[in-house]
Coordinates of C-alpha atoms and ligand atoms in Angstrom, one line a residue:
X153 CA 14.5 -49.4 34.2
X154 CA 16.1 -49.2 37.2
X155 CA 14.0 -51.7 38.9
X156 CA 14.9 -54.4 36.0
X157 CA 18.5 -53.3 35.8
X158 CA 18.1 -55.0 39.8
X159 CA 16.4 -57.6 38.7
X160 CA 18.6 -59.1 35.9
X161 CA 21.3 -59.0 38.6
X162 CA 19.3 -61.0 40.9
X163 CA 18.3 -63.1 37.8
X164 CA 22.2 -63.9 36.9
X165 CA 23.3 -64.2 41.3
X166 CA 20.2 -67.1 40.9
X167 CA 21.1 -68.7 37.9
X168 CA 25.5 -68.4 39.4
X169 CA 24.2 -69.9 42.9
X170 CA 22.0 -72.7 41.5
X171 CA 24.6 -74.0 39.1
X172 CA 27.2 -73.5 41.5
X173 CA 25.5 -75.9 43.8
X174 CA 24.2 -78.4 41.5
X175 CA 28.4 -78.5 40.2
X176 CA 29.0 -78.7 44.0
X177 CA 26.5 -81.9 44.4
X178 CA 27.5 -83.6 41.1
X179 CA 31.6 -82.9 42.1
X180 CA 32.1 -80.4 39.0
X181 CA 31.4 -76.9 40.1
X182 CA 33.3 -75.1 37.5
X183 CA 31.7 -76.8 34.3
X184 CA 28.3 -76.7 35.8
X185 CA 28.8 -73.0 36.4
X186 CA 29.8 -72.0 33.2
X187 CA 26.9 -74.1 31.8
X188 CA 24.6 -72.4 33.9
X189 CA 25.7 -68.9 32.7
X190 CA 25.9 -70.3 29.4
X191 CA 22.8 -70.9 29.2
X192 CA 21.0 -67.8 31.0
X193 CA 23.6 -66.0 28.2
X194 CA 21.7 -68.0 25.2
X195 CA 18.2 -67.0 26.8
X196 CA 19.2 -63.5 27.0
X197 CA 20.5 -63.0 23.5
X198 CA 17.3 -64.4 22.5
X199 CA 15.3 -62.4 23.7
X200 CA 17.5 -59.6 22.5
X201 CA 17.2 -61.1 18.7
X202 CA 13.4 -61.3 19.8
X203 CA 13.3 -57.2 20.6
X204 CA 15.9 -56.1 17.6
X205 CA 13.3 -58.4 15.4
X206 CA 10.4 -56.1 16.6
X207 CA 12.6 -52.7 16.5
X208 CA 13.6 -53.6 12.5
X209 CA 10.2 -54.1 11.5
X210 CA 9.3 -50.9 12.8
X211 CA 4.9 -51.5 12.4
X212 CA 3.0 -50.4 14.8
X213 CA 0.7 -53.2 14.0
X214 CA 2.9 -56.7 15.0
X215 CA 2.5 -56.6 19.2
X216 CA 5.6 -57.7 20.8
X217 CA 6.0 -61.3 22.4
X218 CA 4.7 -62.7 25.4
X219 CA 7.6 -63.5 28.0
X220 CA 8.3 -63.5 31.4
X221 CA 10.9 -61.7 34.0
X222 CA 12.7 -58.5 33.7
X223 CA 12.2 -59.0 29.3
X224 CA 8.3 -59.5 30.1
X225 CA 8.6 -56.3 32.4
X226 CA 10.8 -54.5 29.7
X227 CA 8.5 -55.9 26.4
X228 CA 4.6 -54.9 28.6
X229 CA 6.6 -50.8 29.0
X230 CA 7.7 -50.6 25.3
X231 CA 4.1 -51.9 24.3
X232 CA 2.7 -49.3 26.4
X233 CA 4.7 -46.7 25.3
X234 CA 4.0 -48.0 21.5
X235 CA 0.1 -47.5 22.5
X236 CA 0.3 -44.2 23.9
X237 CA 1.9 -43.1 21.0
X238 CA 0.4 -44.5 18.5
X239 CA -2.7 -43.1 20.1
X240 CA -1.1 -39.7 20.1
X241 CA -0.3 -40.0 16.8
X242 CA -4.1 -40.9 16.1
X243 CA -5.3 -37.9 17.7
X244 CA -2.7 -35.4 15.5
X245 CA -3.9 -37.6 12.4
X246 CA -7.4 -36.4 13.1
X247 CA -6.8 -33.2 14.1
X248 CA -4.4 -32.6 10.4
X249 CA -7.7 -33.8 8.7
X250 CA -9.9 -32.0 10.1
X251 CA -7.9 -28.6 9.4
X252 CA -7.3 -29.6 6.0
X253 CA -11.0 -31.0 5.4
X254 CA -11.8 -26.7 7.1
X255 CA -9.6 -25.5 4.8
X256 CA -10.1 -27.0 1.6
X257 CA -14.1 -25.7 2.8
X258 CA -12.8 -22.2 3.0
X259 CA -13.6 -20.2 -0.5
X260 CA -10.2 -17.9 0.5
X261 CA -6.7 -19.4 -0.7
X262 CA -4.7 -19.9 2.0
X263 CA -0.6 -20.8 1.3
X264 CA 2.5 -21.1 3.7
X265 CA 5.5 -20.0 2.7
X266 CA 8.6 -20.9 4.3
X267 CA 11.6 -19.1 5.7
X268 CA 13.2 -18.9 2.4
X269 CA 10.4 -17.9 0.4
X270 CA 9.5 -21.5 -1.4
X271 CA 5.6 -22.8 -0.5
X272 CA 5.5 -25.1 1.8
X273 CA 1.4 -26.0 1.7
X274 CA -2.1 -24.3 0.6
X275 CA -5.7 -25.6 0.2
X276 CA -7.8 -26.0 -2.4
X277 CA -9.1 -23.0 -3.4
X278 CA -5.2 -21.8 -3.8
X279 CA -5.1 -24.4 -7.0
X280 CA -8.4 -22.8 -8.0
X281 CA -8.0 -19.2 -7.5
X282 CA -3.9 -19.0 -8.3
X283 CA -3.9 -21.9 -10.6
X284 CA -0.9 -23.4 -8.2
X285 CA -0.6 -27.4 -8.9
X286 CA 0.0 -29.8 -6.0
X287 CA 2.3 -32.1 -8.0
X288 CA 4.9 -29.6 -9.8
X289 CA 4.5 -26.4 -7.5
X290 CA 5.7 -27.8 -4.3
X291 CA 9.1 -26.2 -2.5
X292 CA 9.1 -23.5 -5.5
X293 CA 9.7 -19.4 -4.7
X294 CA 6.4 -18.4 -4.4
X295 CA 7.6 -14.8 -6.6
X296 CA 8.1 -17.8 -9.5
X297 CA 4.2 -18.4 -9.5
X298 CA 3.2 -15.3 -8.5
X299 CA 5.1 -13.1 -11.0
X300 CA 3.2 -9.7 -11.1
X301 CA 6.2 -6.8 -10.0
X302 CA 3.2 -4.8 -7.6
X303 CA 3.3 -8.6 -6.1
X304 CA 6.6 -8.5 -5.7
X305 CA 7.2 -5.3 -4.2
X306 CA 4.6 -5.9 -2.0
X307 CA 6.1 -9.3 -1.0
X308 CA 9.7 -8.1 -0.3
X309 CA 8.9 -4.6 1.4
X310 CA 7.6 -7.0 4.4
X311 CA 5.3 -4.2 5.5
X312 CA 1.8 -6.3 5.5
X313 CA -0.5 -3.8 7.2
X314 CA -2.5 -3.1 4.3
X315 CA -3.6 -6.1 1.8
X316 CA -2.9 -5.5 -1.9
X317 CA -5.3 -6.4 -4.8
X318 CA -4.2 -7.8 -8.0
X319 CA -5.8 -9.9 -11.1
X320 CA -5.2 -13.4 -10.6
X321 CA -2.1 -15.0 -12.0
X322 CA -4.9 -18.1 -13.3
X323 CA -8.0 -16.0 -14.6
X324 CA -7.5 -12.2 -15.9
X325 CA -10.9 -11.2 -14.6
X326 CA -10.8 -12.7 -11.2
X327 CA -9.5 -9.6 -8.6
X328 CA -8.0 -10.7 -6.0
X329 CA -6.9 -9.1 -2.4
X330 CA -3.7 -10.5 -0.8
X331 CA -3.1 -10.3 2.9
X332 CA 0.3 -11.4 4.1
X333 CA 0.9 -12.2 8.3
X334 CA 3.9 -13.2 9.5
X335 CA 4.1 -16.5 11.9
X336 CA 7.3 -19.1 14.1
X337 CA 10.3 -18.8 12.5
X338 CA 10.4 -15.7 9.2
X339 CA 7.4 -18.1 7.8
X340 CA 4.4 -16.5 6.1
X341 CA 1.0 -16.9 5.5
X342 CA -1.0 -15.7 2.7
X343 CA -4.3 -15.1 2.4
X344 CA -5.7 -14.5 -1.1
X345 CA -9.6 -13.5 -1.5
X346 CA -11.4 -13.4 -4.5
X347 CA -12.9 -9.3 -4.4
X348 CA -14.3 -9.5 -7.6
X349 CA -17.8 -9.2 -7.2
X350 CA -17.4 -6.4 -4.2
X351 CA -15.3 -4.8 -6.3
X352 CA -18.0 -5.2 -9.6
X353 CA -20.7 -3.9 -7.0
X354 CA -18.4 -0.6 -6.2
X355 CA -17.9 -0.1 -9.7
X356 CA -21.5 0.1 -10.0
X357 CA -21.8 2.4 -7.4
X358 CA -19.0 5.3 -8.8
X359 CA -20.9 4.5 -12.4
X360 CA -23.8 5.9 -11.4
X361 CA -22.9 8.3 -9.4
X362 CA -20.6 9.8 -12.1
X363 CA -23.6 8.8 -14.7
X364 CA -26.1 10.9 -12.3
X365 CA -23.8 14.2 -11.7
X366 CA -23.1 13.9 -15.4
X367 CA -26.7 14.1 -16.5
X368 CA -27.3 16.8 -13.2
X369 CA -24.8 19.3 -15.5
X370 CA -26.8 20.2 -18.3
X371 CA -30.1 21.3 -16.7
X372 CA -28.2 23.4 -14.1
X373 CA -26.3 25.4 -16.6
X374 CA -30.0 26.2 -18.2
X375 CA -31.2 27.1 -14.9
X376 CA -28.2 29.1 -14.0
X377 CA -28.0 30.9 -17.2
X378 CA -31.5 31.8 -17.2
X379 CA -31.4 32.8 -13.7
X380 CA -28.4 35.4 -14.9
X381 CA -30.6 36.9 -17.6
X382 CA -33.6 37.1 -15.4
X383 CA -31.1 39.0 -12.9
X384 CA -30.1 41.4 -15.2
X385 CA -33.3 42.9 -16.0
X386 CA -35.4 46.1 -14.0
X387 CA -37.3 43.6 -11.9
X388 CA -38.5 44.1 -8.4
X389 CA -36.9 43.9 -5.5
X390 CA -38.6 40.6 -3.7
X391 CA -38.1 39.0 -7.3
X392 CA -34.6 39.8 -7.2
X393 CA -33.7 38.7 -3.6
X394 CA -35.8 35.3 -4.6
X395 CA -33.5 34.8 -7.8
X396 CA -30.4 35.9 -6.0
X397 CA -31.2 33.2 -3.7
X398 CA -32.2 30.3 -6.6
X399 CA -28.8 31.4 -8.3
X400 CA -26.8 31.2 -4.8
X401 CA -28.1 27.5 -4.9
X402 CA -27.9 26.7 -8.3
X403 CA -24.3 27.3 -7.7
X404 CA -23.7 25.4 -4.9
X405 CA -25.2 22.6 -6.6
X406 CA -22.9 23.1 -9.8
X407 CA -19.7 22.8 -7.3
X408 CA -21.6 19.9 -5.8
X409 CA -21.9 17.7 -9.1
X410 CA -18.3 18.6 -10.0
X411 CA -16.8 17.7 -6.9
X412 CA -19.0 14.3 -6.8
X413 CA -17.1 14.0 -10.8
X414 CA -13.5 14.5 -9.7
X415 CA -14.6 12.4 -7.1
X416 CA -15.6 9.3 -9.8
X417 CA -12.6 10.3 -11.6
X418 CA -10.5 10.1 -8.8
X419 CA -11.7 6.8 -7.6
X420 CA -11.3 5.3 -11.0
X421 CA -7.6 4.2 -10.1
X422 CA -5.1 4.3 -7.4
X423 CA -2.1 5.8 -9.3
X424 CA -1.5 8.9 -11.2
X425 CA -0.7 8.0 -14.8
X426 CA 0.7 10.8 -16.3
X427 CA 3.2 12.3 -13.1
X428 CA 5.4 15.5 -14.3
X429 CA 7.7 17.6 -12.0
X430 CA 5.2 20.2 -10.6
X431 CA 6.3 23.6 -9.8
X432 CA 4.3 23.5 -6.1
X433 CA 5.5 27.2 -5.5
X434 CA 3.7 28.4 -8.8
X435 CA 0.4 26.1 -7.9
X436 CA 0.3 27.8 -4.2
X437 CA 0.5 31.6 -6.0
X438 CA -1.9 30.5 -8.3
X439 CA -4.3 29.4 -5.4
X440 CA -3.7 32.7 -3.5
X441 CA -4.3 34.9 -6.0
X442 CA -8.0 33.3 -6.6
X443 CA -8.5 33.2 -2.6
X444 CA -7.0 36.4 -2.3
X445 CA -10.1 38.3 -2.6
X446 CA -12.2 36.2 0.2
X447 CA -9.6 36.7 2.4
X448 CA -9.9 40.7 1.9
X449 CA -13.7 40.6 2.2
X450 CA -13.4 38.6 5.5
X451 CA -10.0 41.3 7.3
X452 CA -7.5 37.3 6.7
X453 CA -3.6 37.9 6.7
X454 CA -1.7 35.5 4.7
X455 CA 1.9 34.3 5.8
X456 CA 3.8 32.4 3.1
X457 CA 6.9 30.6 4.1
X458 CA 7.4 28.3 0.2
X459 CA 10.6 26.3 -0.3
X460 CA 11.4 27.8 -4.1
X461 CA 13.1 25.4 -5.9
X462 CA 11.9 21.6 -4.8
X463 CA 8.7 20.5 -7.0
X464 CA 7.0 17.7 -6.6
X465 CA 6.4 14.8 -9.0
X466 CA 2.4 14.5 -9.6
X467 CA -0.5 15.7 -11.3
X468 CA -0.8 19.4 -11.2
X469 CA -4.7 19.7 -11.5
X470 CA -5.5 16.9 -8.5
X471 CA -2.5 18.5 -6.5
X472 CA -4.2 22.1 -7.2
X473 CA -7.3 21.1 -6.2
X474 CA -6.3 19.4 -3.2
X475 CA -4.1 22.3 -1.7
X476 CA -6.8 24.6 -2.9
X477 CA -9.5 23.0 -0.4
X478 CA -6.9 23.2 2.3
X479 CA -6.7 27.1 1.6
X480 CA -10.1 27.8 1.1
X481 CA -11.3 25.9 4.2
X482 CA -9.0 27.6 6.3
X483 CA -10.4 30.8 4.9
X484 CA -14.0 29.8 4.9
X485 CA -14.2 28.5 8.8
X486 CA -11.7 31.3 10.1
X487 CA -13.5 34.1 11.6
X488 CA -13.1 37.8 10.4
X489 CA -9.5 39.0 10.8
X490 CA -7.7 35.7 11.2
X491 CA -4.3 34.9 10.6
X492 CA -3.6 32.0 7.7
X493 CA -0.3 30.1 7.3
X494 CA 0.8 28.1 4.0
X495 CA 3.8 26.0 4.0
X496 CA 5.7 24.0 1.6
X497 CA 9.0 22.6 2.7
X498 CA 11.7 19.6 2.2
X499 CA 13.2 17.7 4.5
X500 CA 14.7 13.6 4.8
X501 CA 11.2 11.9 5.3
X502 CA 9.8 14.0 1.9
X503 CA 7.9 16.8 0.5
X504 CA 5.0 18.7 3.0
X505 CA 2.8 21.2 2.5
X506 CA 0.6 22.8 5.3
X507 CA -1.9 25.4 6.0
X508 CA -2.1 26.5 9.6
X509 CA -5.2 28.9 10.4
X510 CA -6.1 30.1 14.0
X511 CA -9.9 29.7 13.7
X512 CA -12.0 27.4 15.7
X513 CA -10.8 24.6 15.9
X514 CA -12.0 21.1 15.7
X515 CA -12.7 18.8 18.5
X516 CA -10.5 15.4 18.4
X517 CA -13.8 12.9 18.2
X518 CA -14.6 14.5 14.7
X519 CA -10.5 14.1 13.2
X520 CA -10.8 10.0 12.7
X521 CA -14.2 11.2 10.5
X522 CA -13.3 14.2 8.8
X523 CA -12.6 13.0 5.3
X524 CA -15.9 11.2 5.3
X525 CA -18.0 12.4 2.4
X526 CA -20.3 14.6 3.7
X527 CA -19.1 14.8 6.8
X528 CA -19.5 17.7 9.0
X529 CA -18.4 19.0 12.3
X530 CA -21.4 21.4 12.1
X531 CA -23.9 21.9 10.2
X532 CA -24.8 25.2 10.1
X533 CA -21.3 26.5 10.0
X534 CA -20.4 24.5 6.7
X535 CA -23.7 25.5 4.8
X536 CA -23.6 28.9 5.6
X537 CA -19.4 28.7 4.6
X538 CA -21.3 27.2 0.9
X539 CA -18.8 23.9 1.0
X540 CA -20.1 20.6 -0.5
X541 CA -19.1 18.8 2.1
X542 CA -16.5 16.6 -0.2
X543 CA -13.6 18.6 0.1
X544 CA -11.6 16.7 2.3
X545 CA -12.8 13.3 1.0
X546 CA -11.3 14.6 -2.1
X547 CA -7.7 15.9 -0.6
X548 CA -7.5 12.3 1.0
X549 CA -8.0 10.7 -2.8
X550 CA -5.7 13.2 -4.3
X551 CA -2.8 12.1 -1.8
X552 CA -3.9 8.4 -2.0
X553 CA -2.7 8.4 -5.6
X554 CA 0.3 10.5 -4.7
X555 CA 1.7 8.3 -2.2
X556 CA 0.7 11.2 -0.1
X557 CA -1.0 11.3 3.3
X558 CA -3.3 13.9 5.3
X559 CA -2.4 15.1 8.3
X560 CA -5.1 16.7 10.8
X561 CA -3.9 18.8 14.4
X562 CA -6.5 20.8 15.9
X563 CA -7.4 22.4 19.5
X564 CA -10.6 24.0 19.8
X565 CA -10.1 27.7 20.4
X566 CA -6.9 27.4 19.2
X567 CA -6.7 26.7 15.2
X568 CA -6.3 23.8 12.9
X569 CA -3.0 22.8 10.7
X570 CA -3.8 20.7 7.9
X571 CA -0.5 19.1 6.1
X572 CA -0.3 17.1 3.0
X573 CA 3.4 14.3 3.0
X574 CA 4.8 13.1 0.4
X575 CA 7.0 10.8 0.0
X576 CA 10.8 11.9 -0.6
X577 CA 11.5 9.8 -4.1
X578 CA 8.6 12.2 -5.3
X579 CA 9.9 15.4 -4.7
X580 CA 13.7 16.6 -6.6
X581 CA 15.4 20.2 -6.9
X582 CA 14.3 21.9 -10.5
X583 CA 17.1 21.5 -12.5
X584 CA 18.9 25.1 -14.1
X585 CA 20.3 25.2 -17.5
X586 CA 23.0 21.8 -17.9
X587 CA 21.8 20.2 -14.3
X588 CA 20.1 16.4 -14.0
X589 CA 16.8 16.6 -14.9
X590 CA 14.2 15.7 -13.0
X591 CA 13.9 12.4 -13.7
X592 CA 17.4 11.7 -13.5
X593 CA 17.5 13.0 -9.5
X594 CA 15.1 10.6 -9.3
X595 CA 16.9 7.9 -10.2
X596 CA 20.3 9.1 -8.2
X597 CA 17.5 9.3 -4.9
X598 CA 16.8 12.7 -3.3
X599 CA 19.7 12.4 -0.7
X600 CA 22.0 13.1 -3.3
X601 CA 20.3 16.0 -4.6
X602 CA 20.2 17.6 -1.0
X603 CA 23.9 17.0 -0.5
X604 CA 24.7 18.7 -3.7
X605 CA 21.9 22.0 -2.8
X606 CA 21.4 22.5 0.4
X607 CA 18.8 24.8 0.5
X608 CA 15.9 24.1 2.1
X609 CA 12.6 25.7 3.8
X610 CA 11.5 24.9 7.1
X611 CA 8.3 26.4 8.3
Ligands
ADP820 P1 -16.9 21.4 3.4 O1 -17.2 21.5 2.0 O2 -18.2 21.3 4.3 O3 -16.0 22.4 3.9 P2 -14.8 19.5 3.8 O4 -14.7 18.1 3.5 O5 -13.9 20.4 3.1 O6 -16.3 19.9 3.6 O7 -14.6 19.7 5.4 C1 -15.3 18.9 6.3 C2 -15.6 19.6 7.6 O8 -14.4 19.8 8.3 C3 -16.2 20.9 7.4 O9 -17.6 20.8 7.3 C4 -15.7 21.7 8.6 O10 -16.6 21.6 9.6 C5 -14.4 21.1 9.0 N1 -13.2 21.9 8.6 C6 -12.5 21.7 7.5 N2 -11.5 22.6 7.5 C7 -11.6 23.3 8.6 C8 -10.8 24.4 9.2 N3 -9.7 24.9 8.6 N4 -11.2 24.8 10.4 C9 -12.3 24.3 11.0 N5 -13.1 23.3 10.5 C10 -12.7 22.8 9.3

């Protein structure tokens, strides 16, 4: 630009100098002159209309004019600036069309939403699978199409770790996992998968094994029971220890097939449907007075250290049975004469309840695995202790559909602590005589409720 700024200049000095002379020869300097710059004036505005002409009609198509000069020089830089781009823009075109042509391939819906929550574009299978339209559902809140409240909450808590799976908003029988990521400027993707047959497949799965334990019940309670009346006649003593041992088993395999039950059960859905205000204090008596005994036979000393008056919204006979392997573990793989601790205590981040034992221990490679079914540190240790090897799997279920989650600290040598957290909006003071109920210190939020009582348990 610089170098044609010069050479107009030059251009116009020419054009002054040659006129000026020519006036100078013909005895009128001043007209000639002004003709002369006259006309260089006319040439230039034309070729100005010339490049206004080619600005206006704005195609990338009409090529610019052929001319000479510092206009030739300024006309052959905007044509090859029009080429680059328009070979720029080429190359984007392609690459937009290949990534739509991918994702309209891909079976997963894939939407972006915008900043403020409206969709912005999805493929193909987004139409199919969420029934979205591309001519009326453009720039609309994406909570508009889909509706469902889990949705919703999921959507606005902004915590996408974990997907979320939901029926389809298009077809009830379609199940479908949503995976939110976050990307540029507070714009989101979302990735919606059609689970349905995986899901079908582990449906399959829990049906039988909740068909097969089912149909395991009834034969074992004939063998057991004739295994008791065999036991309880004058019969000698190798027969005895033989049918002391097939009872010992029978048994095991009677807490097997209704631990692999609550198990089914369990699994059958994510949430608790009929949560009441448990008393936890009365579940933990309850479980120490049946593991009471054990711990006699093997020299245990209980420590209690119970927060009296905060239950815990759930279902009593899951939370029982969760706490109860807790207990029972720690009094199964503690050796003779150890020392057993059961919590249950409030404080700002919710409801927890622990049992602390100073047994063996558990080395750290095993934690990440531990509520595996079946899973076992060792072996020997856990079938002569007579555990199924599903208690844990079903403590981690029980505090799935409680919101809840398992803790695990362990040193070998030292002890293990397992703790159960629950969340705080689960867990409110027991109302006396003329108080809020339960439900309603729900609904005022558990801060509240501590202000007004504070009296609380720490372990
Ligand atoms: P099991 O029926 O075999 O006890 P669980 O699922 O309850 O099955 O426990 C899984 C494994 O975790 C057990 O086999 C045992 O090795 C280990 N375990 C559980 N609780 C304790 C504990 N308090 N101390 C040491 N090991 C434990």
């Amino acid at each position: 630009m610089q170098k044609n700024r010069h050479s107009m200049l030059s251009n116009l000095m020419v054009v002054s100098g040659a006129s000026l002379t020519i006036g100078l020869i013909l005895g009128y300097p001043g007209w000639a002159t002004s003709l002369g710059l006259i006309g260089w004036s006319l040439l230039q505005i034309n070729r100005f209309n010339k490049l206004m002409d080619w600005f206006h009609k704005n195609d990338d198509q009409i090529e610019l004019p052929e001319t000479t000069g510092h206009w030739g020089e300024l006309f052959d830089e905007l044509s090859r600036v029009q080429r680059r781009q328009h070979t720029r823009e080429t190359r984007l075109g392609n690459i937009i069309k290949r990534f739509q042509d991918s994702t309209s391939a891909l079976q997963d819906a894939i939407i972006i939403i915008d900043k403020n929550n409206n969709l912005e574009w999805w493929n193909k299978s987004a139409n199919r699978l969420l029934g979205l339209d591309d001519k009326t559902d453009q720039g609309k809140p994406i909570m508009n199409l889909l509706r469902d409240p889990r949705f919703v909450r999921y959507y606005k808590r902004g915590q996408y770790n974990d997907p979320i799976t939901l029926p389809s908003p298009a077809h009830n029988d379609l199940k479908i996992q949503y995976q939110i990521t976050r990307f540029g400027d507070a714009d989101r993707l979302l990735v919606a998968r059609d689970i349905s047959r995986i899901i079908r497949l582990e449906q399959t799965r829990q049906d039988f094994v909740a068909n097969a334990s089912h149909e395991l019940r009834t034969p074992l309670t004939v063998i057991r029971g004739y295994l008791e009346t065999f036991l309880d006649q004058d019969l000698p003593r190798p027969l005895i220890r033989g049918l002391g041992s097939m009872q010992q088993q029978a048994r095991r395999m009677e807490n097997l097939v209704s631990d692999l039950l609550l198990l089914s059960r369990l699994e059958a859905s994510h949430q608790v449907s009929d949560e009441q205000p448990i008393q936890i204090q009365n579940v933990i008596q309850h479980i120490m007075e049946g593991a009471e005994q054990l711990a006699q036979e093997k020299g245990h000393k209980f420590s209690l250290n119970i927060d009296p008056i905060h239950d815990l919204s759930g279902q009593e006979i899951e939370l029982h049975s969760a706490f109860s392997n807790l207990v029972y573990n720690a009094v199964r793989y503690t050796p003779a004469g150890g020392n057993i601790k059961v919590s249950w205590w409030v404080d700002e981040q919710g409801g927890h309840f622990s049992v602390k034992d100073n047994g063996p221990g558990i080395e750290s490679i095993h934690l990440p695995r531990l509520t595996e079914r079946f899973y076992r540190v060792d072996e020997s240790r856990s079938s002569a202790s007579g555990g199924t090897g599903l208690g844990l799997a079903i403590v981690k279920h029980v505090l799935a559909r409680h919101h809840g989650q398992l803790t695990i600290k362990s040193k070998v040598g030292k002890g293990s602590t397992f703790a159960c957290h629950f969340p705080a909006e689960n867990v409110g003071v027991r109302p006396e005589p003329g108080e809020n109920t339960y439900e309603e210190q729900k609904l005022m939020g558990f801060q509240q409720v501590e202000d007004s009582k504070d009296n609380q348990t720490t372990p």
